[in-house]
C-alpha cells in the first residue's frame, strides 16, 4: 500500500529523531537534542537570538558607509576628545539614547566626535531591535532629485522609523530646500506619531536655522522631562549640546 505524504514525513522525522542525542545548550545550559557532529549545540531560543543578531549586524553593514563601520562606543576614545567642551555630556546622552524617548541635537565644528557618537547610538538602536534610518545630509539630500524622488516620497522614507539619525545637517547650506526637507520630515514624523527619537549632528546651532518652524520642532523633539517617584514630570531638560574644541583630525588624534 502506498504511503501518504503524512506517513512519509512521520517516518523521516522518526528516523531523524532516533539519531539525536541529549546535550546542553552552549549558551543557556538548557537540555536539548542534537545530532552528533554538529558544530554548535543551541536550544531553539538561543538559535533564534543568534539568527536575529546576525540579521541586525547585516542591516548595520548595509546601512553604514565604509567610513562609519568601525564607529561604536567601544571604539570611542575619550582621550582623543578630552579637550572638547561638553564631550562627557554628549557621550552620556548618546549612550542613553536607545532607552530615552527624547531627541538629541549635537552641533559644532568638524572633528569634534559628533558623527562617532551618532553612529554609536545608531548601532545600539539597531542591535536592540529598533527600526532605524540614517540620513546623511552631505550626500543623500543633495542627490534625492537625481534618484527621481519627490519631496513627499523623501518625507515618507524617513518619517516612519522609530529612530531617525540625521548626520551633518547644515552642510548643504540653510537657504535652499534643505530646510523644507527637514521640516517636511519632522512634520511627517509628528503626524505619524512615531515619537521624538531623532539624533541630529550639525555644524550650525539651532539659532542659525532660518526657519522658525524647524527650530520649534527640533527643540520640541529634543526636550524631555525627568519622571519622579510621585509620577509628576517637573524637571525639564533639552538635549541640545554644543561641542567645541580643536579638530581631532587635523591634530592627528583620529
PDB file of C-alpha atoms in Angstrom:
ATOM      1  CA  UNK A   1       0.000   0.000   0.000  1.00  0.00           C
ATOM      2  CA  UNK A   2       1.404   3.374  -0.990  1.00  0.00           C
ATOM      3  CA  UNK A   3       2.349   5.689   1.887  1.00  0.00           C
ATOM      4  CA  UNK A   4       0.613   9.015   2.304  1.00  0.00           C
ATOM      5  CA  UNK A   5       2.580  12.231   2.489  1.00  0.00           C
ATOM      6  CA  UNK A   6       1.896  12.396   6.219  1.00  0.00           C
ATOM      7  CA  UNK A   7       3.218   8.896   6.762  1.00  0.00           C
ATOM      8  CA  UNK A   8       6.384   9.606   4.774  1.00  0.00           C
ATOM      9  CA  UNK A   9       7.057  12.754   6.783  1.00  0.00           C
ATOM     10  CA  UNK A  10       6.434  10.913  10.064  1.00  0.00           C
ATOM     11  CA  UNK A  11       8.808   8.098   9.066  1.00  0.00           C
ATOM     12  CA  UNK A  12      11.577  10.530   8.081  1.00  0.00           C
ATOM     13  CA  UNK A  13      11.120  12.508  11.301  1.00  0.00           C
ATOM     14  CA  UNK A  14      11.295   9.334  13.400  1.00  0.00           C
ATOM     15  CA  UNK A  15      14.466   8.224  11.630  1.00  0.00           C
ATOM     16  CA  UNK A  16      15.978  11.653  12.315  1.00  0.00           C
ATOM     17  CA  UNK A  17      14.825  11.695  15.950  1.00  0.00           C
ATOM     18  CA  UNK A  18      16.338   8.251  16.569  1.00  0.00           C
ATOM     19  CA  UNK A  19      19.779   9.674  15.713  1.00  0.00           C
ATOM     20  CA  UNK A  20      19.526  12.585  18.149  1.00  0.00           C
ATOM     21  CA  UNK A  21      21.359  12.520  21.453  1.00  0.00           C
ATOM     22  CA  UNK A  22      20.930  14.509  24.652  1.00  0.00           C
ATOM     23  CA  UNK A  23      23.078  17.549  25.325  1.00  0.00           C
ATOM     24  CA  UNK A  24      23.080  21.017  26.817  1.00  0.00           C
ATOM     25  CA  UNK A  25      22.780  24.361  25.066  1.00  0.00           C
ATOM     26  CA  UNK A  26      26.194  26.016  24.942  1.00  0.00           C
ATOM     27  CA  UNK A  27      24.674  29.380  25.844  1.00  0.00           C
ATOM     28  CA  UNK A  28      21.957  28.863  28.445  1.00  0.00           C
ATOM     29  CA  UNK A  29      22.559  25.262  29.520  1.00  0.00           C
ATOM     30  CA  UNK A  30      19.076  24.045  28.646  1.00  0.00           C
ATOM     31  CA  UNK A  31      18.672  20.356  27.753  1.00  0.00           C
ATOM     32  CA  UNK A  32      18.474  19.840  24.008  1.00  0.00           C
ATOM     33  CA  UNK A  33      18.517  17.084  21.422  1.00  0.00           C
ATOM     34  CA  UNK A  34      21.244  17.359  18.811  1.00  0.00           C
ATOM     35  CA  UNK A  35      22.855  15.421  16.009  1.00  0.00           C
ATOM     36  CA  UNK A  36      26.327  14.132  16.775  1.00  0.00           C
ATOM     37  CA  UNK A  37      28.944  16.130  14.885  1.00  0.00           C
ATOM     38  CA  UNK A  38      27.054  19.433  14.913  1.00  0.00           C
ATOM     39  CA  UNK A  39      29.368  22.441  15.298  1.00  0.00           C
ATOM     40  CA  UNK A  40      27.108  24.205  17.792  1.00  0.00           C
ATOM     41  CA  UNK A  41      24.630  22.914  20.336  1.00  0.00           C
ATOM     42  CA  UNK A  42      21.913  25.527  20.800  1.00  0.00           C
ATOM     43  CA  UNK A  43      18.342  25.435  22.043  1.00  0.00           C
ATOM     44  CA  UNK A  44      15.667  26.935  19.786  1.00  0.00           C
ATOM     45  CA  UNK A  45      15.556  30.174  21.771  1.00  0.00           C
ATOM     46  CA  UNK A  46      19.319  30.750  21.633  1.00  0.00           C
ATOM     47  CA  UNK A  47      19.400  29.761  17.962  1.00  0.00           C
ATOM     48  CA  UNK A  48      16.700  32.361  17.245  1.00  0.00           C
ATOM     49  CA  UNK A  49      18.665  35.000  19.150  1.00  0.00           C
ATOM     50  CA  UNK A  50      21.784  34.156  17.180  1.00  0.00           C
ATOM     51  CA  UNK A  51      19.953  34.487  13.859  1.00  0.00           C
ATOM     52  CA  UNK A  52      18.397  37.780  14.976  1.00  0.00           C
ATOM     53  CA  UNK A  53      21.844  39.072  15.952  1.00  0.00           C
ATOM     54  CA  UNK A  54      23.177  38.124  12.508  1.00  0.00           C
ATOM     55  CA  UNK A  55      20.309  39.906  10.745  1.00  0.00           C
ATOM     56  CA  UNK A  56      20.915  43.082  12.742  1.00  0.00           C
ATOM     57  CA  UNK A  57      24.631  43.033  12.009  1.00  0.00           C
ATOM     58  CA  UNK A  58      23.819  42.544   8.329  1.00  0.00           C
ATOM     59  CA  UNK A  59      21.483  45.541   8.392  1.00  0.00           C
ATOM     60  CA  UNK A  60      24.189  47.672  10.035  1.00  0.00           C
ATOM     61  CA  UNK A  61      26.613  46.624   7.311  1.00  0.00           C
ATOM     62  CA  UNK A  62      24.057  47.710   4.703  1.00  0.00           C
ATOM     63  CA  UNK A  63      23.149  50.950   6.490  1.00  0.00           C
ATOM     64  CA  UNK A  64      26.584  52.335   7.345  1.00  0.00           C
ATOM     65  CA  UNK A  65      29.005  53.708   4.737  1.00  0.00           C
ATOM     66  CA  UNK A  66      32.553  52.370   4.806  1.00  0.00           C
ATOM     67  CA  UNK A  67      33.999  55.192   6.890  1.00  0.00           C
ATOM     68  CA  UNK A  68      31.395  54.646   9.625  1.00  0.00           C
ATOM     69  CA  UNK A  69      31.623  50.879  10.061  1.00  0.00           C
ATOM     70  CA  UNK A  70      34.195  50.888  12.890  1.00  0.00           C
ATOM     71  CA  UNK A  71      32.428  53.569  14.911  1.00  0.00           C
ATOM     72  CA  UNK A  72      30.929  52.409  18.206  1.00  0.00           C
ATOM     73  CA  UNK A  73      31.002  53.267  21.878  1.00  0.00           C
ATOM     74  CA  UNK A  74      33.700  50.615  22.268  1.00  0.00           C
ATOM     75  CA  UNK A  75      35.964  52.457  19.810  1.00  0.00           C
ATOM     76  CA  UNK A  76      35.160  55.944  21.098  1.00  0.00           C
ATOM     77  CA  UNK A  77      38.368  57.045  22.819  1.00  0.00           C
ATOM     78  CA  UNK A  78      37.700  59.857  25.294  1.00  0.00           C
ATOM     79  CA  UNK A  79      41.414  60.642  25.372  1.00  0.00           C
ATOM     80  CA  UNK A  80      41.196  61.889  21.785  1.00  0.00           C
ATOM     81  CA  UNK A  81      38.359  64.276  22.598  1.00  0.00           C
ATOM     82  CA  UNK A  82      39.350  65.230  26.155  1.00  0.00           C
ATOM     83  CA  UNK A  83      39.739  68.900  25.179  1.00  0.00           C
ATOM     84  CA  UNK A  84      36.318  69.100  23.501  1.00  0.00           C
ATOM     85  CA  UNK A  85      33.840  71.098  25.569  1.00  0.00           C
ATOM     86  CA  UNK A  86      30.758  69.119  26.712  1.00  0.00           C
ATOM     87  CA  UNK A  87      32.063  65.812  25.328  1.00  0.00           C
ATOM     88  CA  UNK A  88      31.200  63.947  28.560  1.00  0.00           C
ATOM     89  CA  UNK A  89      27.644  65.266  28.478  1.00  0.00           C
ATOM     90  CA  UNK A  90      27.270  64.348  24.801  1.00  0.00           C
ATOM     91  CA  UNK A  91      28.673  60.858  25.386  1.00  0.00           C
ATOM     92  CA  UNK A  92      26.253  60.232  28.241  1.00  0.00           C
ATOM     93  CA  UNK A  93      23.255  61.417  26.212  1.00  0.00           C
ATOM     94  CA  UNK A  94      24.278  59.261  23.246  1.00  0.00           C
ATOM     95  CA  UNK A  95      24.686  56.188  25.455  1.00  0.00           C
ATOM     96  CA  UNK A  96      21.187  56.691  26.901  1.00  0.00           C
ATOM     97  CA  UNK A  97      19.565  57.375  23.548  1.00  0.00           C
ATOM     98  CA  UNK A  98      18.448  53.789  22.909  1.00  0.00           C
ATOM     99  CA  UNK A  99      16.390  53.854  26.132  1.00  0.00           C
ATOM    100  CA  UNK A 100      15.395  57.528  26.144  1.00  0.00           C
ATOM    101  CA  UNK A 101      12.341  58.980  24.430  1.00  0.00           C
ATOM    102  CA  UNK A 102      13.963  62.336  23.722  1.00  0.00           C
ATOM    103  CA  UNK A 103      15.855  63.544  20.661  1.00  0.00           C
ATOM    104  CA  UNK A 104      19.415  64.864  20.507  1.00  0.00           C
ATOM    105  CA  UNK A 105      20.948  67.787  18.589  1.00  0.00           C
ATOM    106  CA  UNK A 106      24.774  67.885  18.641  1.00  0.00           C
ATOM    107  CA  UNK A 107      26.426  70.801  16.896  1.00  0.00           C
ATOM    108  CA  UNK A 108      29.882  72.192  16.437  1.00  0.00           C
ATOM    109  CA  UNK A 109      32.772  72.433  14.019  1.00  0.00           C
ATOM    110  CA  UNK A 110      34.284  69.455  12.224  1.00  0.00           C
ATOM    111  CA  UNK A 111      36.392  66.943  14.118  1.00  0.00           C
ATOM    112  CA  UNK A 112      34.608  67.046  17.487  1.00  0.00           C
ATOM    113  CA  UNK A 113      33.387  63.437  17.520  1.00  0.00           C
ATOM    114  CA  UNK A 114      29.759  64.179  16.620  1.00  0.00           C
ATOM    115  CA  UNK A 115      29.374  61.549  13.904  1.00  0.00           C
ATOM    116  CA  UNK A 116      31.115  58.898  16.013  1.00  0.00           C
ATOM    117  CA  UNK A 117      28.575  59.440  18.799  1.00  0.00           C
ATOM    118  CA  UNK A 118      25.665  59.391  16.345  1.00  0.00           C
ATOM    119  CA  UNK A 119      26.797  56.125  14.743  1.00  0.00           C
ATOM    120  CA  UNK A 120      27.422  54.577  18.173  1.00  0.00           C
ATOM    121  CA  UNK A 121      23.871  55.388  19.276  1.00  0.00           C
ATOM    122  CA  UNK A 122      22.528  54.147  15.942  1.00  0.00           C
ATOM    123  CA  UNK A 123      24.387  50.872  16.391  1.00  0.00           C
ATOM    124  CA  UNK A 124      22.826  50.373  19.834  1.00  0.00           C
ATOM    125  CA  UNK A 125      19.339  51.046  18.469  1.00  0.00           C
ATOM    126  CA  UNK A 126      19.710  48.533  15.635  1.00  0.00           C
ATOM    127  CA  UNK A 127      21.077  45.839  17.954  1.00  0.00           C
ATOM    128  CA  UNK A 128      18.147  46.456  20.335  1.00  0.00           C
ATOM    129  CA  UNK A 129      15.712  45.804  17.504  1.00  0.00           C
ATOM    130  CA  UNK A 130      14.595  49.382  16.849  1.00  0.00           C
ATOM    131  CA  UNK A 131      13.625  50.401  13.327  1.00  0.00           C
ATOM    132  CA  UNK A 132      16.291  52.852  12.169  1.00  0.00           C
ATOM    133  CA  UNK A 133      17.020  55.168   9.256  1.00  0.00           C
ATOM    134  CA  UNK A 134      20.173  57.186   8.563  1.00  0.00           C
ATOM    135  CA  UNK A 135      20.015  60.412   6.536  1.00  0.00           C
ATOM    136  CA  UNK A 136      23.390  61.879   5.589  1.00  0.00           C
ATOM    137  CA  UNK A 137      22.726  65.460   4.572  1.00  0.00           C
ATOM    138  CA  UNK A 138      26.038  65.880   2.791  1.00  0.00           C
ATOM    139  CA  UNK A 139      25.197  63.239   0.197  1.00  0.00           C
ATOM    140  CA  UNK A 140      21.654  61.874   0.179  1.00  0.00           C
ATOM    141  CA  UNK A 141      19.799  65.157   0.457  1.00  0.00           C
ATOM    142  CA  UNK A 142      21.619  66.819  -2.427  1.00  0.00           C
ATOM    143  CA  UNK A 143      21.025  63.806  -4.631  1.00  0.00           C
ATOM    144  CA  UNK A 144      17.388  62.991  -3.875  1.00  0.00           C
ATOM    145  CA  UNK A 145      16.205  64.646  -7.073  1.00  0.00           C
ATOM    146  CA  UNK A 146      18.689  62.609  -9.088  1.00  0.00           C
ATOM    147  CA  UNK A 147      17.145  59.483  -7.581  1.00  0.00           C
ATOM    148  CA  UNK A 148      13.812  60.543  -9.036  1.00  0.00           C
ATOM    149  CA  UNK A 149      12.218  61.054  -5.624  1.00  0.00           C
ATOM    150  CA  UNK A 150       9.570  63.658  -4.966  1.00  0.00           C
ATOM    151  CA  UNK A 151       9.743  65.564  -1.698  1.00  0.00           C
ATOM    152  CA  UNK A 152       6.723  63.665  -0.408  1.00  0.00           C
ATOM    153  CA  UNK A 153       8.466  60.344  -1.091  1.00  0.00           C
ATOM    154  CA  UNK A 154      11.540  61.586   0.734  1.00  0.00           C
ATOM    155  CA  UNK A 155       9.385  62.599   3.712  1.00  0.00           C
ATOM    156  CA  UNK A 156       7.801  59.148   3.841  1.00  0.00           C
ATOM    157  CA  UNK A 157      11.136  57.330   3.649  1.00  0.00           C
ATOM    158  CA  UNK A 158      12.420  58.970   6.832  1.00  0.00           C
ATOM    159  CA  UNK A 159       9.222  59.544   8.794  1.00  0.00           C
ATOM    160  CA  UNK A 160       8.083  56.028   9.730  1.00  0.00           C
ATOM    161  CA  UNK A 161      11.070  54.590  11.600  1.00  0.00           C
ATOM    162  CA  UNK A 162      11.308  54.599  15.389  1.00  0.00           C
ATOM    163  CA  UNK A 163      14.747  56.238  15.405  1.00  0.00           C
ATOM    164  CA  UNK A 164      15.882  58.756  12.794  1.00  0.00           C
ATOM    165  CA  UNK A 165      19.559  59.702  12.592  1.00  0.00           C
ATOM    166  CA  UNK A 166      20.470  62.826  10.625  1.00  0.00           C
ATOM    167  CA  UNK A 167      24.185  63.408  10.124  1.00  0.00           C
ATOM    168  CA  UNK A 168      25.859  66.637   9.030  1.00  0.00           C
ATOM    169  CA  UNK A 169      22.812  68.909   8.889  1.00  0.00           C
ATOM    170  CA  UNK A 170      23.756  72.343   7.596  1.00  0.00           C
ATOM    171  CA  UNK A 171      26.498  71.032   5.352  1.00  0.00           C
ATOM    172  CA  UNK A 172      24.488  71.886   2.242  1.00  0.00           C
ATOM    173  CA  UNK A 173      23.512  75.369   3.377  1.00  0.00           C
ATOM    174  CA  UNK A 174      20.417  76.602   5.183  1.00  0.00           C
ATOM    175  CA  UNK A 175      18.856  78.704   2.446  1.00  0.00           C
ATOM    176  CA  UNK A 176      17.978  76.063  -0.154  1.00  0.00           C
ATOM    177  CA  UNK A 177      15.290  73.392   0.022  1.00  0.00           C
ATOM    178  CA  UNK A 178      17.269  71.507   2.699  1.00  0.00           C
ATOM    179  CA  UNK A 179      15.250  73.378   5.334  1.00  0.00           C
ATOM    180  CA  UNK A 180      11.977  72.460   3.640  1.00  0.00           C
ATOM    181  CA  UNK A 181      13.061  68.831   3.511  1.00  0.00           C
ATOM    182  CA  UNK A 182      13.891  68.772   7.233  1.00  0.00           C
ATOM    183  CA  UNK A 183      10.621  70.495   8.096  1.00  0.00           C
ATOM    184  CA  UNK A 184       8.684  68.019   5.969  1.00  0.00           C
ATOM    185  CA  UNK A 185      10.350  65.007   7.591  1.00  0.00           C
ATOM    186  CA  UNK A 186       9.840  66.275  11.146  1.00  0.00           C
ATOM    187  CA  UNK A 187       6.238  67.286  10.494  1.00  0.00           C
ATOM    188  CA  UNK A 188       5.507  63.912   8.917  1.00  0.00           C
ATOM    189  CA  UNK A 189       7.016  62.159  11.952  1.00  0.00           C
ATOM    190  CA  UNK A 190       4.710  64.199  14.185  1.00  0.00           C
ATOM    191  CA  UNK A 191       1.707  63.250  12.052  1.00  0.00           C
ATOM    192  CA  UNK A 192       2.734  59.570  12.095  1.00  0.00           C
ATOM    193  CA  UNK A 193       3.086  59.715  15.906  1.00  0.00           C
ATOM    194  CA  UNK A 194       6.434  57.882  15.870  1.00  0.00           C
ATOM    195  CA  UNK A 195       7.775  59.882  18.812  1.00  0.00           C
ATOM    196  CA  UNK A 196      10.686  62.257  19.337  1.00  0.00           C
ATOM    197  CA  UNK A 197      13.606  59.896  18.757  1.00  0.00           C
ATOM    198  CA  UNK A 198      15.775  61.894  16.376  1.00  0.00           C
ATOM    199  CA  UNK A 199      19.551  62.231  16.639  1.00  0.00           C
ATOM    200  CA  UNK A 200      20.959  65.146  14.653  1.00  0.00           C
ATOM    201  CA  UNK A 201      24.551  66.256  14.177  1.00  0.00           C
ATOM    202  CA  UNK A 202      25.068  69.695  12.675  1.00  0.00           C
ATOM    203  CA  UNK A 203      27.653  72.349  12.016  1.00  0.00           C
ATOM    204  CA  UNK A 204      25.200  75.136  12.875  1.00  0.00           C
ATOM    205  CA  UNK A 205      23.405  75.986  16.102  1.00  0.00           C
ATOM    206  CA  UNK A 206      19.616  75.853  16.211  1.00  0.00           C
ATOM    207  CA  UNK A 207      19.550  79.669  16.473  1.00  0.00           C
ATOM    208  CA  UNK A 208      21.091  79.879  12.989  1.00  0.00           C
ATOM    209  CA  UNK A 209      18.396  77.770  11.324  1.00  0.00           C
ATOM    210  CA  UNK A 210      16.469  80.172   9.091  1.00  0.00           C
ATOM    211  CA  UNK A 211      13.024  78.673   9.686  1.00  0.00           C
ATOM    212  CA  UNK A 212      11.166  79.076  12.975  1.00  0.00           C
ATOM    213  CA  UNK A 213       9.006  76.039  12.166  1.00  0.00           C
ATOM    214  CA  UNK A 214      12.091  73.821  12.062  1.00  0.00           C
ATOM    215  CA  UNK A 215      13.591  75.405  15.186  1.00  0.00           C
ATOM    216  CA  UNK A 216      10.394  74.800  17.125  1.00  0.00           C
ATOM    217  CA  UNK A 217      10.087  71.167  16.074  1.00  0.00           C
ATOM    218  CA  UNK A 218      13.741  70.331  16.710  1.00  0.00           C
ATOM    219  CA  UNK A 219      13.659  71.887  20.191  1.00  0.00           C
ATOM    220  CA  UNK A 220      10.366  70.157  20.932  1.00  0.00           C
ATOM    221  CA  UNK A 221      11.732  66.772  19.929  1.00  0.00           C
ATOM    222  CA  UNK A 222      14.903  67.334  21.986  1.00  0.00           C
ATOM    223  CA  UNK A 223      13.027  68.356  25.144  1.00  0.00           C
ATOM    224  CA  UNK A 224      12.310  65.820  27.843  1.00  0.00           C
ATOM    225  CA  UNK A 225      11.118  65.673  31.449  1.00  0.00           C
ATOM    226  CA  UNK A 226      12.515  63.768  34.396  1.00  0.00           C
ATOM    227  CA  UNK A 227       9.924  61.441  35.894  1.00  0.00           C
ATOM    228  CA  UNK A 228       9.867  61.425  39.691  1.00  0.00           C
ATOM    229  CA  UNK A 229       8.645  58.774  42.109  1.00  0.00           C
ATOM    230  CA  UNK A 230       5.347  60.579  42.531  1.00  0.00           C
ATOM    231  CA  UNK A 231       4.741  60.340  38.783  1.00  0.00           C
ATOM    232  CA  UNK A 232       5.000  64.087  38.234  1.00  0.00           C
ATOM    233  CA  UNK A 233       7.309  65.292  35.450  1.00  0.00           C
ATOM    234  CA  UNK A 234       8.807  68.559  36.633  1.00  0.00           C
ATOM    235  CA  UNK A 235      12.493  68.723  35.698  1.00  0.00           C
ATOM    236  CA  UNK A 236      12.781  69.729  32.054  1.00  0.00           C
ATOM    237  CA  UNK A 237      15.949  69.096  30.066  1.00  0.00           C
ATOM    238  CA  UNK A 238      16.889  69.900  26.478  1.00  0.00           C
ATOM    239  CA  UNK A 239      19.381  67.701  24.617  1.00  0.00           C
ATOM    240  CA  UNK A 240      20.870  70.495  22.502  1.00  0.00           C
ATOM    241  CA  UNK A 241      24.621  70.279  23.040  1.00  0.00           C
ATOM    242  CA  UNK A 242      27.480  72.268  21.550  1.00  0.00           C
ATOM    243  CA  UNK A 243      30.803  70.509  21.116  1.00  0.00           C
ATOM    244  CA  UNK A 244      33.666  72.953  20.905  1.00  0.00           C
ATOM    245  CA  UNK A 245      37.364  72.217  20.602  1.00  0.00           C
ATOM    246  CA  UNK A 246      40.230  71.685  18.193  1.00  0.00           C
ATOM    247  CA  UNK A 247      39.699  69.428  15.190  1.00  0.00           C
ATOM    248  CA  UNK A 248      40.955  65.998  16.297  1.00  0.00           C
ATOM    249  CA  UNK A 249      41.550  65.029  12.661  1.00  0.00           C
ATOM    250  CA  UNK A 250      43.818  67.988  11.962  1.00  0.00           C
ATOM    251  CA  UNK A 251      45.711  67.313  15.182  1.00  0.00           C
ATOM    252  CA  UNK A 252      46.251  63.682  14.235  1.00  0.00           C
ATOM    253  CA  UNK A 253      44.232  62.319  17.140  1.00  0.00           C
ATOM    254  CA  UNK A 254      41.729  60.472  14.973  1.00  0.00           C
TER     255      UNK A 254
END
